[in-house]
Structures are given as C-alpha cells and as structure tokens.
Short mmCIF file of C-alpha atoms in Angstrom, two decimals:
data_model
loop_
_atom_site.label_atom_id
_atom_site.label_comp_id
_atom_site.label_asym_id
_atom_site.label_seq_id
_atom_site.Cartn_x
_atom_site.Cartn_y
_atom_site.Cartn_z
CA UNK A 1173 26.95 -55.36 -49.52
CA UNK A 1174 26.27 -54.58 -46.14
CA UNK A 1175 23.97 -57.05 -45.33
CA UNK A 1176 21.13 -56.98 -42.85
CA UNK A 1177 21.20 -59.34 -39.24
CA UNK A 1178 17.65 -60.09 -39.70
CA UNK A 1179 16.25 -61.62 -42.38
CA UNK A 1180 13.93 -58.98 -45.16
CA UNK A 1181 10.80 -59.75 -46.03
CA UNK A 1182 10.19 -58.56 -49.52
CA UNK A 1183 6.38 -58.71 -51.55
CA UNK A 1184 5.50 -58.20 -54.62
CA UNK A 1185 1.93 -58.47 -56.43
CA UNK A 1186 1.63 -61.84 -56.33
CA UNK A 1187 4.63 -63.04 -54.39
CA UNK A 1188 6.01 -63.48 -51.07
CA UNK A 1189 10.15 -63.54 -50.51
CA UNK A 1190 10.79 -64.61 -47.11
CA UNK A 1191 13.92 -66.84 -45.11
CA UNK A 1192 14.35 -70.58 -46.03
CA UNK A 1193 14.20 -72.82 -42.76
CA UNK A 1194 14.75 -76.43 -42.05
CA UNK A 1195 10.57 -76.67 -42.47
CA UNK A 1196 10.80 -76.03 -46.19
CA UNK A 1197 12.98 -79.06 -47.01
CA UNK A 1198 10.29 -81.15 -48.46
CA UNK A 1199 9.45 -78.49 -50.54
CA UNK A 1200 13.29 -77.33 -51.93
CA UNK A 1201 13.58 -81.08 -52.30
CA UNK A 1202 10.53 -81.75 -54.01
CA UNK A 1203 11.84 -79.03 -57.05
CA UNK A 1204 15.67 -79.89 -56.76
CA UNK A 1205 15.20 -83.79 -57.23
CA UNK A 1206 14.03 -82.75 -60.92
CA UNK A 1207 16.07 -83.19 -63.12
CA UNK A 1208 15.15 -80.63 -65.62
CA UNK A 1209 15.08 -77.92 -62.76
CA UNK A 1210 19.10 -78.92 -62.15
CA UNK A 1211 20.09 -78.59 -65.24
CA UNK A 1212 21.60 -75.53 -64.78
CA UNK A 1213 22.01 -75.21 -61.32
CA UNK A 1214 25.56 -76.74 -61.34
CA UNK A 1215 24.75 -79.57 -58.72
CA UNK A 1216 23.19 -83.35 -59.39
CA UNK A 1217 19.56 -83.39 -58.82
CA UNK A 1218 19.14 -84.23 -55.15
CA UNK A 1219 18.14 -88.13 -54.21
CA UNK A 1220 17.40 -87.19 -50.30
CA UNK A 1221 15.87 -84.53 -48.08
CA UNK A 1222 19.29 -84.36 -46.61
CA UNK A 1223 20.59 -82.91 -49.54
CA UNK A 1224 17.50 -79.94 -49.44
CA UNK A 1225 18.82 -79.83 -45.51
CA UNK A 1226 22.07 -79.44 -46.33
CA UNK A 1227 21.11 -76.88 -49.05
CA UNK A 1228 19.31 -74.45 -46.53
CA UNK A 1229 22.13 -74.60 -44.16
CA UNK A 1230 24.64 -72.85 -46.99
CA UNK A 1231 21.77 -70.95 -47.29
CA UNK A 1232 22.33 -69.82 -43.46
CA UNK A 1233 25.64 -69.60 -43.87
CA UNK A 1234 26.14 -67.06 -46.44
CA UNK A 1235 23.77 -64.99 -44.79
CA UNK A 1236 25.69 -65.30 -41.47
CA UNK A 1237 28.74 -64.80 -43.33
CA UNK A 1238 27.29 -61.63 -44.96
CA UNK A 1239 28.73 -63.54 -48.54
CA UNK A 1240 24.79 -63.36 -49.40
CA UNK A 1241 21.45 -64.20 -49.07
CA UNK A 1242 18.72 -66.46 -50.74
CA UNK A 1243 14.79 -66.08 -50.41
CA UNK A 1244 12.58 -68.89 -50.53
CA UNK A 1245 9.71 -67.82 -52.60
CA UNK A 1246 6.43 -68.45 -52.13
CA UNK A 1247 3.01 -67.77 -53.83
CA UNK A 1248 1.07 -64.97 -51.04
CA UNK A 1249 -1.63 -67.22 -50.85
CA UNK A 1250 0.34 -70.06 -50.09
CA UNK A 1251 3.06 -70.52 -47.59
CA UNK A 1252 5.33 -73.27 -50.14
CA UNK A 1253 8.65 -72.33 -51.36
CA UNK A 1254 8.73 -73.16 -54.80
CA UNK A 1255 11.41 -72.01 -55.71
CA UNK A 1256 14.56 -69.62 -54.39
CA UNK A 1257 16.65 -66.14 -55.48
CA UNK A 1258 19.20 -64.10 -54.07
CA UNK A 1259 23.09 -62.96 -53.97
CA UNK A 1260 26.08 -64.96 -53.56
CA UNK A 1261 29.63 -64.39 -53.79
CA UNK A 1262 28.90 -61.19 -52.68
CA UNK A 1263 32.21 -58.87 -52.51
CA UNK A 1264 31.55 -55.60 -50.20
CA UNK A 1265 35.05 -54.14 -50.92
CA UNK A 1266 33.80 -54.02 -54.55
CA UNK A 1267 30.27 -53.47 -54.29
CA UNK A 1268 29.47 -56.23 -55.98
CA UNK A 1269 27.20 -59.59 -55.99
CA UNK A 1270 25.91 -62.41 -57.94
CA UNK A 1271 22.16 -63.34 -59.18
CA UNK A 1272 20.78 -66.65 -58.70
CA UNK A 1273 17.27 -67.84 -58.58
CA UNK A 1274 15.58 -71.51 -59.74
CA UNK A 1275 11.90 -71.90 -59.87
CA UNK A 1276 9.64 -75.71 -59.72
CA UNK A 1277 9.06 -76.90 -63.17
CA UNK A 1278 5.56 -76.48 -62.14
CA UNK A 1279 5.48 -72.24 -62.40
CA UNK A 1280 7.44 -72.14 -65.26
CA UNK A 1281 6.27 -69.57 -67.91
CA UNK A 1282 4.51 -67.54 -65.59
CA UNK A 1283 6.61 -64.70 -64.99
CA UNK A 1284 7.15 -65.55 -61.41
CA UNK A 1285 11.27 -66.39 -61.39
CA UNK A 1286 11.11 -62.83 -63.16
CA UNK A 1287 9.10 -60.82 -60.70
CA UNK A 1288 10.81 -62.55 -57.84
CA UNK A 1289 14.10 -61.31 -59.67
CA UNK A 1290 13.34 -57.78 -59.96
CA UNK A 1291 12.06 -57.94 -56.89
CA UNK A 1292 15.38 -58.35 -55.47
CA UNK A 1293 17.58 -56.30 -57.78
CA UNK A 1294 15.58 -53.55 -56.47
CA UNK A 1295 16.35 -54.05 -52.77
CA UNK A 1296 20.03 -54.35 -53.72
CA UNK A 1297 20.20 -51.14 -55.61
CA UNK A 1298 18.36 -49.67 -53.61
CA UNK A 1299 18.72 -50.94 -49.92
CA UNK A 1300 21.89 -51.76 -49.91
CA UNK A 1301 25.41 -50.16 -51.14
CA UNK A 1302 25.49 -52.63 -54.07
CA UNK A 1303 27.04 -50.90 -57.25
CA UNK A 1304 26.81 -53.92 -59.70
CA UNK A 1305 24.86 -57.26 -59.70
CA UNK A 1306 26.02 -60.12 -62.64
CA UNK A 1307 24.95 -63.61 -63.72
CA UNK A 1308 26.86 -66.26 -64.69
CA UNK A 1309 24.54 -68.90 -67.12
CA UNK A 1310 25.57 -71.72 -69.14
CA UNK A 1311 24.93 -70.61 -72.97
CA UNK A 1312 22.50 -73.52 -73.35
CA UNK A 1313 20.06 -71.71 -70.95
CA UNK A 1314 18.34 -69.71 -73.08
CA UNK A 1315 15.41 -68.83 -70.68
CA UNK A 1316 17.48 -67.30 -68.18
CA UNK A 1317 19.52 -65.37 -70.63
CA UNK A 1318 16.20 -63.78 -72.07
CA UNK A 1319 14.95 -63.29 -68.31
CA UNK A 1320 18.02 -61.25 -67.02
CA UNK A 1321 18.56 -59.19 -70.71
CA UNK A 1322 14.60 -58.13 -70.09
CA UNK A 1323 15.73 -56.76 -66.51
CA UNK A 1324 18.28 -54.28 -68.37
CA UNK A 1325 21.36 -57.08 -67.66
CA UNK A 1326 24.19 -56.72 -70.68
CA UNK A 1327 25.67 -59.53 -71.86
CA UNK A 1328 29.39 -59.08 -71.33
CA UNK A 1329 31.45 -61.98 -72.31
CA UNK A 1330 32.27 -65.81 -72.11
CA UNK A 1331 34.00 -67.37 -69.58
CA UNK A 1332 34.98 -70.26 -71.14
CA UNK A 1333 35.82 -73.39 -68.63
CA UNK A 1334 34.64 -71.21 -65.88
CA UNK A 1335 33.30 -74.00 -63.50
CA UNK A 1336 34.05 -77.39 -62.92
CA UNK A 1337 30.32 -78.84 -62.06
CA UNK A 1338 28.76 -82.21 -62.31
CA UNK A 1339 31.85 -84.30 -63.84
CA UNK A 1340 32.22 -81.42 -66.79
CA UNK A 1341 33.85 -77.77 -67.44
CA UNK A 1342 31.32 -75.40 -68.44
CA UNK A 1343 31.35 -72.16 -70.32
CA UNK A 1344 29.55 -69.31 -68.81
CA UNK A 1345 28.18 -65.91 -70.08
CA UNK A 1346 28.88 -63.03 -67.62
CA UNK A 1347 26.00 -60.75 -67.19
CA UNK A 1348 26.20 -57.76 -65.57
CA UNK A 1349 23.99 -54.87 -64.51
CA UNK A 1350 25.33 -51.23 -62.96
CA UNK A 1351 23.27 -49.37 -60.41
CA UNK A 1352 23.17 -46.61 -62.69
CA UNK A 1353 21.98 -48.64 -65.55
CA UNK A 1354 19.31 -49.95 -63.32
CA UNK A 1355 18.06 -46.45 -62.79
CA UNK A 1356 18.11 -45.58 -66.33
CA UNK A 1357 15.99 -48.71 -67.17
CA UNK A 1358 13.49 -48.52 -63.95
CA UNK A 1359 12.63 -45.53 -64.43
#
C-alpha cells in the first residue's frame, strides 16, 4: 500500500476523518481510559494522558513508516476525535492491510464506527494498490463481527492463541475482504 506523504482527509455524510495530533490527547484518552471501549482493543485501559500521547505517536509512526495509517474521527460539526480507524500491518509486497477502528462508548449504536469504516475501505480499494483488507476480532466481540460481515468481509477462520495481550492468549477470527469482492458488493 503505497501510502500517501501527506495526510488524506476523507468525509462522509456526517463524518469527518482527518490526522490525530498531540492536541487530541484528552480526547483519545477520555474514550481509551474506558474500560468497556478496551475490551477488545488488546491494550489495558489507559490511566494517563501519556498513554493517549504515546498512542498518537505509533500513530505517526506507522504512517511515517508507510506500515499504515489511523484517522481520528470526528463528528463535521464538531472538531473531537471520538474515536479512530485505519490500516496497520500493512504489507505492500502483498497488497495487503489490516482494519482497525474503536469508537467512545458514547456513539455507540449509531452507525458511525460503520460509516467511518466504509469510508476507508473505499479509499484503500480504490486509492491505493490494496488487493485485500482483513480483521482480526476476538470471538466474544460480536458487534464488530456483525459490523465488518455487513461491509461484504467473510469470515475465514480461527486463529487460535493468535495474540498474547493483556496477561492472556486470545483466539482471533480472520476476516478478510478482496478488492474484487468489494466491487461486487459496492456496486
């Protein structure tokens, strides 16, 4: 994935998808000290701002690293990240990426995390030379699971002790979704 040096802007309806800076850290820490919004996210809710500091510095990193990228989104009438998505352990040799995205407890059940997501599937299928996008979530999360199968994902398999997160080995289901598949259900 061939990666842009400056950082895309995307918008949606109600949405706007834009860099995470060192100004946002009340804000990533004020939805990554909950508890229930880390329960998947493979780290320990965070007890400082440093931690949200530290957090948008790997976000910096994989972008410089072209290894991915993660928006901050925020509502368009509002300038407050409340929550993030984007790529990570992207592989350009293989055309492939990850999918992650967390959303405050707060905008849960709106459809926001969703339209964010599709959001950016579409600028990797279609911006960049991405062939295949997959998630990785823990089989208790049921809500994500139902939120990438709606965006034409196929469930592909369990990884079973994939990741070693949080004092415990977790399974994970693998997720993926083809560029061609994408175009078949976008259409």
């Amino acid at each position: 994935m061939v990666l842009v040096r400056e950082y895309p802007v995307l918008e949606t309806e109600r949405l706007i998808l834009r860099e995470i800076t060192e100004n946002d850290a009340n804000s990533i820490f004020e939805y990554l000290s909950d508890p229930e919004v880390m329960k998947y996210y493979g780290l320990q809710p965070f007890e400082a701002v440093k931690d949200a500091l530290d957090e948008i510095s790997w976000y910096q990193s994989i972008f410089n690293e072209q290894t991915g990228i993660r928006w901050g989104i925020t509502l368009k009438h509002e300038d407050k990240v409340i929550g993030s998505c984007g790529f990570l352990n992207t592989v350009s040799n293989h055309y492939r990426t990850d999918i992650g995205f967390e959303l405050s407890k707060e905008y849960w059940g709106q459809g926001i995390a969703s339209e964010a997501m599709n959001e950016i599937i579409q600028y990797a299928f279609e911006q960049t030379d991405i062939q295949r996008i997959q998630a990785l979530i823990e089989p208790p999360n049921i809500a994500s699971q139902k939120m990438v199968e709606r965006a034409g994902f196929l469930r592909e398999g369990l990884l079973r002790k994939y990741e070693y997160t949080c004092g415990k080995f977790d399974d994970l289901y693998m997720y993926g979704l083809l560029k061609e598949d994408y175009g078949k259900f976008h259409r």
